[in-house]
Each structure stands twice: as structure tokens, then as C-alpha cells.
């Protein structure tokens, strides 16, 4: 790259850096909506300008030589080839600059590591390929799945504004309150990242990592999984809704009410049609990513369900695989991810969709019995 | 020169054998060097094709060309092939060709082992590439193959991947032993350590790095093998293991590994820049000490790849400070190259163009490296395209450009013909433009929030990704021109003199062009 391009870069950054987070041609880091994010952004800019300054000096001397000390201009080579003084100087000066960079960086890092006195504690669990949020003190928990349709991804439908950055249920946190995240994973390593909150923490099975944020502005902030976690790594976004304190309280109450209703649904008498309707929806969210919406799968890793031995075999073993997964394959255990109604619905759906027409159904009560065995 | 004439005479009886068996059985450093270089170029084209598949898919949002699982195989294989198949063998090839000529030796110290270390490679990479055709596909867990994605959740072909890595490791270790044995034992009388060309110095240090860390890589893949097939739980949390342990061990190998891919490049630039500046290298001793410092520091910075795994605060601070420290010796090298050019008498043949681009673009990659070293800011950069931009700026104009520079610089010595200078310059400018178009926008999308290793992306990243893809195709297709230039140069062209370049200095330039089959049968006299 020519220095002219390098010199132009900061100007470009200065113009576009302040643009809103989701504008196209965004070229710079977002300061986000937290104090920590702001100091991270400041650090980033300081280091950037120091690098630019060093670049201007070094490349300046270089291009001075390239232009003026050409053989074609009759330049005669000097023969100097060492100077201990100069060597010592250009060892010490960068060292001092580095210390100047390290001091503010250390301060910011110490601040980031202090997760004490949080108002809300949320356990974040990474799954292939979705996030689960458990509010530890509110007893609210739910999965958050990509809500962009396969049709949009495979170009059969026009892409929406928040293509790949939208979920069925966003995380909701109160504004101006310190929120602590306890980050872990259920299968492989994921990484929970929301640029505007200046949080990125790896979600590692067997570990509980700590991070925190305090959003100062109401709004919707979007992020993505940052650690390669398999096939749908690019399809497990994070959406955080920062709301006012009263709105947050209301939301928690509503979520608790929904949970109660779901619990009651477990004891309801379900018909085949009801289960099929619910099963189609659950299948689309949890199963279609691998087994495909038409049940054809992606063999050999993800077998077809349409006409499969399992979907057309005994209902108990079918339900067993959905509940407990299949060792040595990508098939996960859904016992802890889906409630009894959803398991019953999805098994029923798989047995009666795409011409599998088995005509039988699994009830939530049967699932509960299997789970308790 | 009398030594040379005598060796010419010997050639009559001890020249290369005829036919295919010459290449299978050869113990000659030049034959083996050529095979390494050709092998590396083939791998470069294969790995490059994979990169183009990636860039074609990323040309616009949505899934168009490949499925996500194949996309992951492409990113993984592209990384593995470029690192282990293209860059490392290219440097070993250059070491084979040049080290004996530079230290005044007839050949490498361990010629039969030399043959073996090359011939392992085609089998290792044959094995690795064959996984793409297996049930469940090839490795799809990234070139860093983090457990448990690469163990419990890996496709069955991971076992073949592990054995391929073992074979590459054996080859690299043998190559490194050979380099060390040659440099320590076969220097001509009077070739003291502090008279050795910097390419020899940087390779000596690289060889020690290889011997230190390739066994660590072998260790980590063996632990994977045990976890996958023998029920151990090194990296499996459910069995009491530790997925983060994998990353510590991997990066204890991985960070020195990135210097393995750049130190020989420093040696090449230190040969070419003085030649075309017609002025001795500035600060030779400081260059040697800086290289050694970088190598030593490379062992204590590994966890800067892991700032987000939840290291304790003290660990983060230590690895941040240690990493920033690397900027000091690296800076010294850059300053020395610039001081070498300053008040020289510069000309701009193709090797010099590639070397100047190397210094500038590698420095830009160094700047982004310094930014990445700052742990609190790295939380925002980590695993984004900013990192992809960073390491491509140090590896493509760093390692790859230096290899091109070396090829143009020494081709006349190897073949006895000058290459086509105009075409060489076209190759340089096309590569330079293509490279910057490809990788510079990646800084922007990374800062704007695009994670790496995703097959599809949100709409706001579309514009820069399109530019990157166009650049990648320019860069990729340009490399076929390089192939043409090299073949043309081998087949004929203007005869090269022994000196080749006006400002060239070193023992290899005292040999005739092309260099005789056995370099120095009699030790040369060192001034």
C-alpha cells in the first residue's frame, strides 16, 4: 500500500466512524453504549494514531529515499552501515511509546474484570447453534434462535433489514444497571459477542466465564457468535433489547406468566392436529437446520427423517433419540432444551409429516414419564 | 574460483541421473530444493483455489455456491495447506538451494535424510486432501482445530488429518535438523557466525524454533487421537478434561510457528534490499540480535490468541506486555532496512519491488498486530475480520512476497537465465493491487463487527466483501503469470553472469550461473 492511501485512511475513518452502527461502509469500531466501550474505543483510536504517526515517519524516510536516492538520478551510494547510537535510540524510543500505550490499557482491563455488585445475573449458554439465557434470580429462562428464514438465506425470498441478525426471543436487560453474564456452553466452544456492549467472552463447556455490561442507552443491539462452532456458526446471532427499568420488570412478570401457562399445557389433552401444528413450528426452529424443512436431511452427517427407520419405527425409540441424542453423531439431546409439549409435538410431527403418515402420536404426559424414568 | 572449475570437472561423472529416478532418489540439495519449491507452488495454487471458493461464496449475502459445512472445510483446508503446504516447504526449498551456496559447502550435511524429508510431504498432503472425498467430509474445524469441535464433534476423517499433521511434523523436524547440521558443520573456513548472510542466520534460528515446537504440535494432535479413539478426556470437560488446555498447547506451538513463517523472510529482505541499494545492510549485528530476541519472545506470548477465554487478570496483563515487547525488535529490523535504503543508489527490479512492498505491508500488518496486543481492545477485535486482515497482511506480503522476491532474485543463479523483467513487474503490480483490494477492506468489516469463518453475513458488510472478492480473483489469477515467467526463465532467456546483480554480495554469486550441481567441492576462500 502506498503511504498516500495510509494517510487517507484516518480521514476516511474520521468521517465514517461516527456513522450509525448498521450503516453500510462502516469502517470503524463502535464506541457502543457503555462506559467501558467508550474507553475501549478511545484506546483503539490512540493506538491507531500512534501507528499512523510512526508510519508517516518510517514510510516518509523510505519514500524520500525511493524518490531522491535513485540510481537513475545519479545517486552515489553512501557506505555507512552501522551506528550503535542510532540502534540504541530506536530501541528505546519505541519502548517508551509502548509503556505509554500500556498504562491506559491496563486501567481499562482492570475495570473490565470487576464484575462485582451486579443488579442482574444472567447465565448465557451456547448450544449448536443457538443461545440460552437463564435469569438466575428471576427464574426466567429461554432459548434464542435465529429467526431469519431459510428462504431468505437461500435467496428464494428478499432479505430483510436485519438479515441474520434477528432472533425469535431477544435478551432483555434494564438500562443503567450493571448486568453480569455467566457464560458457558453445552457442546463446543462458542463466543458471546455484542460490539455495542463491549462484551466478548468465550462460552466453553465445563467453564463458567464472567463478563459484565452496563448499557446507558435504551435500544436494540445486535451481535454474533464469534468462535467457530460448526456448521451453523454464522447463524446464531445475539439480540439484546435494553429497556427502561419499569419495562424490564413488566417483561419479567410476563415471562413468568408464560412459563406458568406452558407448565399447564403439559397436562392438557392434546389432539393429533394440535400437536402437528405446534410440532411444525418447533421442527422449523430446532430441527430443520440439519434435517432440512422437507425432512430430506443432509446425508451422511444429518440423515433424512422422511421415510426413515426411526420416524417409522417404534415411537419409544424415536422419542428416546430426540430426548437423549445419539452418541457419536451430531444429534443432540433435547431433553433439557425443549419442554414436554414441544418434544411430544415434534416427535408426532416427524411421524406424520412428509408422507411418513404413521397416524400415531406422543403426548406430553408420555414424554414426562420417559423423562422421569 | 579454481574450486569451482574443479567441481565442474567432477560434474561430468557425478552429474544428475537421468529420468524420473533422478528425482526419486536424489540427495542433491539443488534437486531437493527445486522439488520443495515446485511442491510448494502446487500447494499454493490448491490452497488459493480454496480461497477463491471462499471469496466467491462471500461475494454477496446469502448462500449461493457451497453449503455451510463445505465452506468450513474450505476455510480449514485453505489455512492448513497455505501454512504447512505452501509457506513452510517454500522456505525449506530456499534453504536447500541457498544455505550450502551461502556458507561455502558442497551440499547439505545430511543428504539422504534431506530426500526423505521431502518425499514425506506429497504423501502427507495426499492424505490430507483425500479427506475431502471421505464420508462426512474433510476437517471443518478451522486450521486452529479447537477441541472439542475437532474431537467429540469432528467428522471421522479427523484421524487422517492427525496422521497427516504427524507426517508434516516429521518432515519439518528432519528439515530443521539438516539446516542446523549444515550451518554448524559445513561452513567454509573463515565463515564465522557473524559473517554469515542473514538468510542463513534467520534460518538457523527458525530451525531451532521448529525443533522446539513441532513436537508440541505432535503432542497435541496425539492427545486428540487418544480422546477420539481411546476414551481419554484431555480436552473433554465431561470426563474432567479441559478444552482450554488444547488452546494453550496449540498456541505454544502456534505462536512460534508464525515466526517460523516470517523469520526466513527477514533474511531474504536483508539480502535483496542492500543489493539494490548498492549499500551494505545497516546494523548487521543488531539484525541478528533482533531475530534472536523475536524468537525467544515468541515462546512467552502464546496466550494473546486467547484473551477472551477467561484468563485471570494477571495472565492477561503478562501476555499483553510480552506481546507489545515484540514490537521493539521488529521495529529495529524495519528501521535497519529503511536506513539501508537511505542514501543508497536505488534501482527497482522485480525482487526489490517485492521487498519494498514486503517492508511496507508487513509493517502495516505489524501495526494491526500491535493493536491486537492491547487486551481490552482485543475483546472487540478478536475473531473478527480485523484479525483475518492482520494475519493476511503479515503472511501474504510478508511470507509470500518474500518468497516471490527470493525466486526472482536467485532464479538467474539457479537457471543461468534472466527472467522477463517486464512480466515480473506486471506480476508484482497485479499482485500488489489484488492483495490490497482483498485484504484492506477486511480491516473495515472486522471493525464494523463481522466475525471470521462465517459463510454468510449481514447486509451491511456486503460492499466491502464484494471489493475483497474482486481483489482475490485478481490476486489469484495473477499467480499463473508467475508460473509462466518461471517456466520461460528455465527454458531460456538472456544468459546470466555469475554476479547477476550489480550490487550482489555473497558466496553464491562467486559460483557460475547456473550454479554447478555440487556447489563448493573445495572450500572457497573467505575474505
JSON list of N, CA, C and O in Angstrom, two decimals, chain A residues 78-124:
[
{"chain": "A", "resi": 78, "resn": "UNK", "atom": "N", "xyz": [26.12, 5.90, -0.31]},
{"chain": "A", "resi": 78, "resn": "UNK", "atom": "CA", "xyz": [26.98, 6.12, 0.86]},
{"chain": "A", "resi": 78, "resn": "UNK", "atom": "C", "xyz": [27.42, 4.75, 1.36]},
{"chain": "A", "resi": 78, "resn": "UNK", "atom": "O", "xyz": [26.84, 3.74, 0.95]},
{"chain": "A", "resi": 79, "resn": "UNK", "atom": "N", "xyz": [28.43, 4.69, 2.18]},
{"chain": "A", "resi": 79, "resn": "UNK", "atom": "CA", "xyz": [28.86, 3.36, 2.62]},
{"chain": "A", "resi": 79, "resn": "UNK", "atom": "C", "xyz": [28.66, 3.12, 4.12]},
{"chain": "A", "resi": 79, "resn": "UNK", "atom": "O", "xyz": [29.10, 2.11, 4.65]},
{"chain": "A", "resi": 80, "resn": "UNK", "atom": "N", "xyz": [27.98, 4.06, 4.81]},
{"chain": "A", "resi": 80, "resn": "UNK", "atom": "CA", "xyz": [27.78, 3.83, 6.26]},
{"chain": "A", "resi": 80, "resn": "UNK", "atom": "C", "xyz": [26.93, 2.58, 6.45]},
{"chain": "A", "resi": 80, "resn": "UNK", "atom": "O", "xyz": [26.05, 2.30, 5.66]},
{"chain": "A", "resi": 81, "resn": "UNK", "atom": "N", "xyz": [27.23, 1.81, 7.49]},
{"chain": "A", "resi": 81, "resn": "UNK", "atom": "CA", "xyz": [26.40, 0.63, 7.72]},
{"chain": "A", "resi": 81, "resn": "UNK", "atom": "C", "xyz": [26.24, 0.28, 9.17]},
{"chain": "A", "resi": 81, "resn": "UNK", "atom": "O", "xyz": [25.71, -0.78, 9.50]},
{"chain": "A", "resi": 82, "resn": "UNK", "atom": "N", "xyz": [26.70, 1.12, 10.07]},
{"chain": "A", "resi": 82, "resn": "UNK", "atom": "CA", "xyz": [26.27, 0.88, 11.44]},
{"chain": "A", "resi": 82, "resn": "UNK", "atom": "C", "xyz": [26.44, 2.10, 12.30]},
{"chain": "A", "resi": 82, "resn": "UNK", "atom": "O", "xyz": [27.22, 3.01, 11.99]},
{"chain": "A", "resi": 83, "resn": "UNK", "atom": "N", "xyz": [25.65, 2.15, 13.37]},
{"chain": "A", "resi": 83, "resn": "UNK", "atom": "CA", "xyz": [25.75, 3.22, 14.34]},
{"chain": "A", "resi": 83, "resn": "UNK", "atom": "C", "xyz": [25.08, 2.72, 15.61]},
{"chain": "A", "resi": 83, "resn": "UNK", "atom": "O", "xyz": [23.87, 2.54, 15.65]},
{"chain": "A", "resi": 84, "resn": "UNK", "atom": "N", "xyz": [25.89, 2.45, 16.61]},
{"chain": "A", "resi": 84, "resn": "UNK", "atom": "CA", "xyz": [25.34, 1.91, 17.85]},
{"chain": "A", "resi": 84, "resn": "UNK", "atom": "C", "xyz": [24.37, 2.91, 18.48]},
{"chain": "A", "resi": 84, "resn": "UNK", "atom": "O", "xyz": [23.32, 2.54, 19.00]},
{"chain": "A", "resi": 85, "resn": "UNK", "atom": "N", "xyz": [24.71, 4.19, 18.41]},
{"chain": "A", "resi": 85, "resn": "UNK", "atom": "CA", "xyz": [23.85, 5.22, 19.00]},
{"chain": "A", "resi": 85, "resn": "UNK", "atom": "C", "xyz": [22.44, 5.15, 18.40]},
{"chain": "A", "resi": 85, "resn": "UNK", "atom": "O", "xyz": [21.44, 5.13, 19.11]},
{"chain": "A", "resi": 86, "resn": "UNK", "atom": "N", "xyz": [22.42, 5.11, 17.07]},
{"chain": "A", "resi": 86, "resn": "UNK", "atom": "CA", "xyz": [21.12, 5.08, 16.40]},
{"chain": "A", "resi": 86, "resn": "UNK", "atom": "C", "xyz": [20.34, 3.83, 16.80]},
{"chain": "A", "resi": 86, "resn": "UNK", "atom": "O", "xyz": [19.16, 3.89, 17.11]},
{"chain": "A", "resi": 87, "resn": "UNK", "atom": "N", "xyz": [21.05, 2.69, 16.84]},
{"chain": "A", "resi": 87, "resn": "UNK", "atom": "CA", "xyz": [20.38, 1.43, 17.20]},
{"chain": "A", "resi": 87, "resn": "UNK", "atom": "C", "xyz": [19.78, 1.52, 18.60]},
{"chain": "A", "resi": 87, "resn": "UNK", "atom": "O", "xyz": [18.64, 1.08, 18.84]},
{"chain": "A", "resi": 88, "resn": "UNK", "atom": "N", "xyz": [20.54, 2.09, 19.53]},
{"chain": "A", "resi": 88, "resn": "UNK", "atom": "CA", "xyz": [20.03, 2.20, 20.91]},
{"chain": "A", "resi": 88, "resn": "UNK", "atom": "C", "xyz": [18.84, 3.14, 20.93]},
{"chain": "A", "resi": 88, "resn": "UNK", "atom": "O", "xyz": [17.81, 2.85, 21.55]},
{"chain": "A", "resi": 89, "resn": "UNK", "atom": "N", "xyz": [18.94, 4.23, 20.20]},
{"chain": "A", "resi": 89, "resn": "UNK", "atom": "CA", "xyz": [17.84, 5.20, 20.15]},
{"chain": "A", "resi": 89, "resn": "UNK", "atom": "C", "xyz": [16.57, 4.57, 19.65]},
{"chain": "A", "resi": 89, "resn": "UNK", "atom": "O", "xyz": [15.50, 4.71, 20.26]},
{"chain": "A", "resi": 90, "resn": "UNK", "atom": "N", "xyz": [16.66, 3.84, 18.53]},
{"chain": "A", "resi": 90, "resn": "UNK", "atom": "CA", "xyz": [15.41, 3.29, 18.00]},
{"chain": "A", "resi": 90, "resn": "UNK", "atom": "C", "xyz": [15.01, 1.98, 18.66]},
{"chain": "A", "resi": 90, "resn": "UNK", "atom": "O", "xyz": [14.08, 1.32, 18.26]},
{"chain": "A", "resi": 91, "resn": "UNK", "atom": "N", "xyz": [15.72, 1.60, 19.71]},
{"chain": "A", "resi": 91, "resn": "UNK", "atom": "CA", "xyz": [15.21, 0.57, 20.60]},
{"chain": "A", "resi": 91, "resn": "UNK", "atom": "C", "xyz": [14.46, 1.23, 21.76]},
{"chain": "A", "resi": 91, "resn": "UNK", "atom": "O", "xyz": [13.39, 0.77, 22.16]},
{"chain": "A", "resi": 92, "resn": "UNK", "atom": "N", "xyz": [15.06, 2.30, 22.28]},
{"chain": "A", "resi": 92, "resn": "UNK", "atom": "CA", "xyz": [14.49, 2.92, 23.49]},
{"chain": "A", "resi": 92, "resn": "UNK", "atom": "C", "xyz": [13.21, 3.70, 23.18]},
{"chain": "A", "resi": 92, "resn": "UNK", "atom": "O", "xyz": [12.23, 3.59, 23.92]},
{"chain": "A", "resi": 93, "resn": "UNK", "atom": "N", "xyz": [13.20, 4.46, 22.09]},
{"chain": "A", "resi": 93, "resn": "UNK", "atom": "CA", "xyz": [12.02, 5.29, 21.80]},
{"chain": "A", "resi": 93, "resn": "UNK", "atom": "C", "xyz": [10.75, 4.43, 21.66]},
{"chain": "A", "resi": 93, "resn": "UNK", "atom": "O", "xyz": [9.75, 4.70, 22.32]},
{"chain": "A", "resi": 94, "resn": "UNK", "atom": "N", "xyz": [10.78, 3.36, 20.84]},
{"chain": "A", "resi": 94, "resn": "UNK", "atom": "CA", "xyz": [9.56, 2.53, 20.76]},
{"chain": "A", "resi": 94, "resn": "UNK", "atom": "C", "xyz": [9.18, 1.95, 22.12]},
{"chain": "A", "resi": 94, "resn": "UNK", "atom": "O", "xyz": [8.00, 1.85, 22.46]},
{"chain": "A", "resi": 95, "resn": "UNK", "atom": "N", "xyz": [10.19, 1.62, 22.92]},
{"chain": "A", "resi": 95, "resn": "UNK", "atom": "CA", "xyz": [9.92, 1.04, 24.23]},
{"chain": "A", "resi": 95, "resn": "UNK", "atom": "C", "xyz": [9.12, 2.03, 25.08]},
{"chain": "A", "resi": 95, "resn": "UNK", "atom": "O", "xyz": [8.14, 1.66, 25.73]},
{"chain": "A", "resi": 96, "resn": "UNK", "atom": "N", "xyz": [9.53, 3.28, 25.05]},
{"chain": "A", "resi": 96, "resn": "UNK", "atom": "CA", "xyz": [8.84, 4.31, 25.82]},
{"chain": "A", "resi": 96, "resn": "UNK", "atom": "C", "xyz": [7.40, 4.49, 25.30]},
{"chain": "A", "resi": 96, "resn": "UNK", "atom": "O", "xyz": [6.45, 4.58, 26.07]},
{"chain": "A", "resi": 97, "resn": "UNK", "atom": "N", "xyz": [7.27, 4.49, 23.97]},
{"chain": "A", "resi": 97, "resn": "UNK", "atom": "CA", "xyz": [5.93, 4.62, 23.39]},
{"chain": "A", "resi": 97, "resn": "UNK", "atom": "C", "xyz": [5.03, 3.47, 23.86]},
{"chain": "A", "resi": 97, "resn": "UNK", "atom": "O", "xyz": [3.87, 3.66, 24.22]},
{"chain": "A", "resi": 98, "resn": "UNK", "atom": "N", "xyz": [5.62, 2.26, 23.91]},
{"chain": "A", "resi": 98, "resn": "UNK", "atom": "CA", "xyz": [4.83, 1.10, 24.32]},
{"chain": "A", "resi": 98, "resn": "UNK", "atom": "C", "xyz": [4.36, 1.24, 25.76]},
{"chain": "A", "resi": 98, "resn": "UNK", "atom": "O", "xyz": [3.22, 0.90, 26.09]},
{"chain": "A", "resi": 99, "resn": "UNK", "atom": "N", "xyz": [5.23, 1.76, 26.62]},
{"chain": "A", "resi": 99, "resn": "UNK", "atom": "CA", "xyz": [4.82, 1.95, 28.02]},
{"chain": "A", "resi": 99, "resn": "UNK", "atom": "C", "xyz": [3.66, 2.94, 28.07]},
{"chain": "A", "resi": 99, "resn": "UNK", "atom": "O", "xyz": [2.67, 2.73, 28.77]},
{"chain": "A", "resi": 100, "resn": "UNK", "atom": "N", "xyz": [3.75, 3.99, 27.27]},
{"chain": "A", "resi": 100, "resn": "UNK", "atom": "CA", "xyz": [2.67, 4.97, 27.24]},
{"chain": "A", "resi": 100, "resn": "UNK", "atom": "C", "xyz": [1.36, 4.33, 26.78]},
{"chain": "A", "resi": 100, "resn": "UNK", "atom": "O", "xyz": [0.28, 4.74, 27.21]},
{"chain": "A", "resi": 101, "resn": "UNK", "atom": "N", "xyz": [1.44, 3.32, 25.92]},
{"chain": "A", "resi": 101, "resn": "UNK", "atom": "CA", "xyz": [0.22, 2.64, 25.48]},
{"chain": "A", "resi": 101, "resn": "UNK", "atom": "C", "xyz": [-0.29, 1.69, 26.56]},
{"chain": "A", "resi": 101, "resn": "UNK", "atom": "O", "xyz": [-1.50, 1.51, 26.74]},
{"chain": "A", "resi": 102, "resn": "UNK", "atom": "N", "xyz": [0.66, 1.06, 27.27]},
{"chain": "A", "resi": 102, "resn": "UNK", "atom": "CA", "xyz": [0.28, 0.00, 28.21]},
{"chain": "A", "resi": 102, "resn": "UNK", "atom": "C", "xyz": [-0.46, 0.55, 29.43]},
{"chain": "A", "resi": 102, "resn": "UNK", "atom": "O", "xyz": [-1.34, -0.12, 29.97]},
{"chain": "A", "resi": 103, "resn": "UNK", "atom": "N", "xyz": [-0.14, 1.78, 29.82]},
{"chain": "A", "resi": 103, "resn": "UNK", "atom": "CA", "xyz": [-0.73, 2.31, 31.06]},
{"chain": "A", "resi": 103, "resn": "UNK", "atom": "C", "xyz": [-2.26, 2.44, 30.96]},
{"chain": "A", "resi": 103, "resn": "UNK", "atom": "O", "xyz": [-2.98, 1.83, 31.76]},
{"chain": "A", "resi": 104, "resn": "UNK", "atom": "N", "xyz": [-2.79, 3.17, 29.97]},
{"chain": "A", "resi": 104, "resn": "UNK", "atom": "CA", "xyz": [-4.26, 3.26, 29.92]},
{"chain": "A", "resi": 104, "resn": "UNK", "atom": "C", "xyz": [-4.92, 1.90, 29.64]},
{"chain": "A", "resi": 104, "resn": "UNK", "atom": "O", "xyz": [-6.02, 1.63, 30.13]},
{"chain": "A", "resi": 105, "resn": "UNK", "atom": "N", "xyz": [-4.22, 1.06, 28.86]},
{"chain": "A", "resi": 105, "resn": "UNK", "atom": "CA", "xyz": [-4.78, -0.27, 28.55]},
{"chain": "A", "resi": 105, "resn": "UNK", "atom": "C", "xyz": [-4.97, -1.07, 29.82]},
{"chain": "A", "resi": 105, "resn": "UNK", "atom": "O", "xyz": [-5.98, -1.75, 30.01]},
{"chain": "A", "resi": 106, "resn": "UNK", "atom": "N", "xyz": [-3.98, -0.98, 30.72]},
{"chain": "A", "resi": 106, "resn": "UNK", "atom": "CA", "xyz": [-4.07, -1.71, 31.98]},
{"chain": "A", "resi": 106, "resn": "UNK", "atom": "C", "xyz": [-5.27, -1.23, 32.79]},
{"chain": "A", "resi": 106, "resn": "UNK", "atom": "O", "xyz": [-6.04, -2.04, 33.33]},
{"chain": "A", "resi": 107, "resn": "UNK", "atom": "N", "xyz": [-5.45, 0.09, 32.85]},
{"chain": "A", "resi": 107, "resn": "UNK", "atom": "CA", "xyz": [-6.59, 0.65, 33.60]},
{"chain": "A", "resi": 107, "resn": "UNK", "atom": "C", "xyz": [-7.92, 0.12, 33.09]},
{"chain": "A", "resi": 107, "resn": "UNK", "atom": "O", "xyz": [-8.76, -0.34, 33.87]},
{"chain": "A", "resi": 108, "resn": "UNK", "atom": "N", "xyz": [-8.10, 0.16, 31.77]},
{"chain": "A", "resi": 108, "resn": "UNK", "atom": "CA", "xyz": [-9.36, -0.31, 31.19]},
{"chain": "A", "resi": 108, "resn": "UNK", "atom": "C", "xyz": [-9.58, -1.79, 31.48]},
{"chain": "A", "resi": 108, "resn": "UNK", "atom": "O", "xyz": [-10.68, -2.22, 31.81]},
{"chain": "A", "resi": 109, "resn": "UNK", "atom": "N", "xyz": [-8.51, -2.56, 31.36]},
{"chain": "A", "resi": 109, "resn": "UNK", "atom": "CA", "xyz": [-8.63, -4.00, 31.56]},
{"chain": "A", "resi": 109, "resn": "UNK", "atom": "C", "xyz": [-9.07, -4.31, 33.00]},
{"chain": "A", "resi": 109, "resn": "UNK", "atom": "O", "xyz": [-9.93, -5.17, 33.23]},
{"chain": "A", "resi": 110, "resn": "UNK", "atom": "N", "xyz": [-8.48, -3.59, 33.95]},
{"chain": "A", "resi": 110, "resn": "UNK", "atom": "CA", "xyz": [-8.84, -3.82, 35.36]},
{"chain": "A", "resi": 110, "resn": "UNK", "atom": "C", "xyz": [-10.33, -3.54, 35.57]},
{"chain": "A", "resi": 110, "resn": "UNK", "atom": "O", "xyz": [-11.04, -4.30, 36.22]},
{"chain": "A", "resi": 111, "resn": "UNK", "atom": "N", "xyz": [-10.80, -2.45, 34.94]},
{"chain": "A", "resi": 111, "resn": "UNK", "atom": "CA", "xyz": [-12.21, -2.11, 35.05]},
{"chain": "A", "resi": 111, "resn": "UNK", "atom": "C", "xyz": [-13.10, -3.22, 34.48]},
{"chain": "A", "resi": 111, "resn": "UNK", "atom": "O", "xyz": [-14.13, -3.59, 35.04]},
{"chain": "A", "resi": 112, "resn": "UNK", "atom": "N", "xyz": [-12.65, -3.78, 33.32]},
{"chain": "A", "resi": 112, "resn": "UNK", "atom": "CA", "xyz": [-13.46, -4.82, 32.67]},
{"chain": "A", "resi": 112, "resn": "UNK", "atom": "C", "xyz": [-13.55, -6.08, 33.51]},
{"chain": "A", "resi": 112, "resn": "UNK", "atom": "O", "xyz": [-14.48, -6.86, 33.37]},
{"chain": "A", "resi": 113, "resn": "UNK", "atom": "N", "xyz": [-12.54, -6.29, 34.35]},
{"chain": "A", "resi": 113, "resn": "UNK", "atom": "CA", "xyz": [-12.51, -7.53, 35.13]},
{"chain": "A", "resi": 113, "resn": "UNK", "atom": "C", "xyz": [-13.28, -7.42, 36.43]},
{"chain": "A", "resi": 113, "resn": "UNK", "atom": "O", "xyz": [-13.35, -8.40, 37.17]},
{"chain": "A", "resi": 114, "resn": "UNK", "atom": "N", "xyz": [-13.84, -6.26, 36.74]},
{"chain": "A", "resi": 114, "resn": "UNK", "atom": "CA", "xyz": [-14.56, -6.10, 38.00]},
{"chain": "A", "resi": 114, "resn": "UNK", "atom": "C", "xyz": [-16.06, -6.29, 37.79]},
{"chain": "A", "resi": 114, "resn": "UNK", "atom": "O", "xyz": [-16.78, -5.36, 37.48]},
{"chain": "A", "resi": 115, "resn": "UNK", "atom": "N", "xyz": [-16.53, -7.52, 37.98]},
{"chain": "A", "resi": 115, "resn": "UNK", "atom": "CA", "xyz": [-17.94, -7.82, 37.73]},
{"chain": "A", "resi": 115, "resn": "UNK", "atom": "C", "xyz": [-18.75, -7.80, 39.02]},
{"chain": "A", "resi": 115, "resn": "UNK", "atom": "O", "xyz": [-19.86, -8.33, 39.08]},
{"chain": "A", "resi": 116, "resn": "UNK", "atom": "N", "xyz": [-18.22, -7.21, 40.06]},
{"chain": "A", "resi": 116, "resn": "UNK", "atom": "CA", "xyz": [-18.91, -7.25, 41.35]},
{"chain": "A", "resi": 116, "resn": "UNK", "atom": "C", "xyz": [-20.14, -6.34, 41.36]},
{"chain": "A", "resi": 116, "resn": "UNK", "atom": "O", "xyz": [-20.26, -5.45, 40.53]},
{"chain": "A", "resi": 117, "resn": "UNK", "atom": "N", "xyz": [-21.02, -6.56, 42.33]},
{"chain": "A", "resi": 117, "resn": "UNK", "atom": "CA", "xyz": [-22.21, -5.73, 42.57]},
{"chain": "A", "resi": 117, "resn": "UNK", "atom": "C", "xyz": [-23.13, -5.61, 41.36]},
{"chain": "A", "resi": 117, "resn": "UNK", "atom": "O", "xyz": [-23.59, -4.50, 41.03]},
{"chain": "A", "resi": 118, "resn": "UNK", "atom": "N", "xyz": [-23.40, -6.70, 40.70]},
{"chain": "A", "resi": 118, "resn": "UNK", "atom": "CA", "xyz": [-24.30, -6.63, 39.55]},
{"chain": "A", "resi": 118, "resn": "UNK", "atom": "C", "xyz": [-25.75, -6.67, 40.02]},
{"chain": "A", "resi": 118, "resn": "UNK", "atom": "O", "xyz": [-26.06, -7.32, 41.02]},
{"chain": "A", "resi": 119, "resn": "UNK", "atom": "N", "xyz": [-26.63, -5.97, 39.29]},
{"chain": "A", "resi": 119, "resn": "UNK", "atom": "CA", "xyz": [-28.05, -5.95, 39.65]},
{"chain": "A", "resi": 119, "resn": "UNK", "atom": "C", "xyz": [-28.78, -7.17, 39.08]},
{"chain": "A", "resi": 119, "resn": "UNK", "atom": "O", "xyz": [-29.74, -7.66, 39.67]},
{"chain": "A", "resi": 120, "resn": "UNK", "atom": "N", "xyz": [-28.33, -7.62, 37.92]},
{"chain": "A", "resi": 120, "resn": "UNK", "atom": "CA", "xyz": [-28.97, -8.76, 37.26]},
{"chain": "A", "resi": 120, "resn": "UNK", "atom": "C", "xyz": [-27.90, -9.78, 36.90]},
{"chain": "A", "resi": 120, "resn": "UNK", "atom": "O", "xyz": [-26.83, -9.42, 36.40]},
{"chain": "A", "resi": 121, "resn": "UNK", "atom": "N", "xyz": [-28.17, -11.05, 37.17]},
{"chain": "A", "resi": 121, "resn": "UNK", "atom": "CA", "xyz": [-27.23, -12.12, 36.80]},
{"chain": "A", "resi": 121, "resn": "UNK", "atom": "C", "xyz": [-27.88, -12.98, 35.73]},
{"chain": "A", "resi": 121, "resn": "UNK", "atom": "O", "xyz": [-28.96, -13.52, 35.95]},
{"chain": "A", "resi": 122, "resn": "UNK", "atom": "N", "xyz": [-27.21, -13.10, 34.59]},
{"chain": "A", "resi": 122, "resn": "UNK", "atom": "CA", "xyz": [-27.79, -13.92, 33.52]},
{"chain": "A", "resi": 122, "resn": "UNK", "atom": "C", "xyz": [-26.78, -14.98, 33.11]},
{"chain": "A", "resi": 122, "resn": "UNK", "atom": "O", "xyz": [-25.63, -14.68, 32.81]},
{"chain": "A", "resi": 123, "resn": "UNK", "atom": "N", "xyz": [-27.26, -16.23, 33.13]},
{"chain": "A", "resi": 123, "resn": "UNK", "atom": "CA", "xyz": [-26.40, -17.31, 32.63]},
{"chain": "A", "resi": 123, "resn": "UNK", "atom": "C", "xyz": [-26.63, -17.43, 31.13]},
{"chain": "A", "resi": 123, "resn": "UNK", "atom": "O", "xyz": [-27.76, -17.56, 30.67]},
{"chain": "A", "resi": 124, "resn": "UNK", "atom": "N", "xyz": [-25.54, -17.37, 30.38]},
{"chain": "A", "resi": 124, "resn": "UNK", "atom": "CA", "xyz": [-25.61, -17.46, 28.91]},
{"chain": "A", "resi": 124, "resn": "UNK", "atom": "C", "xyz": [-25.00, -18.80, 28.52]},
{"chain": "A", "resi": 124, "resn": "UNK", "atom": "O", "xyz": [-23.84, -19.06, 28.83]}
]
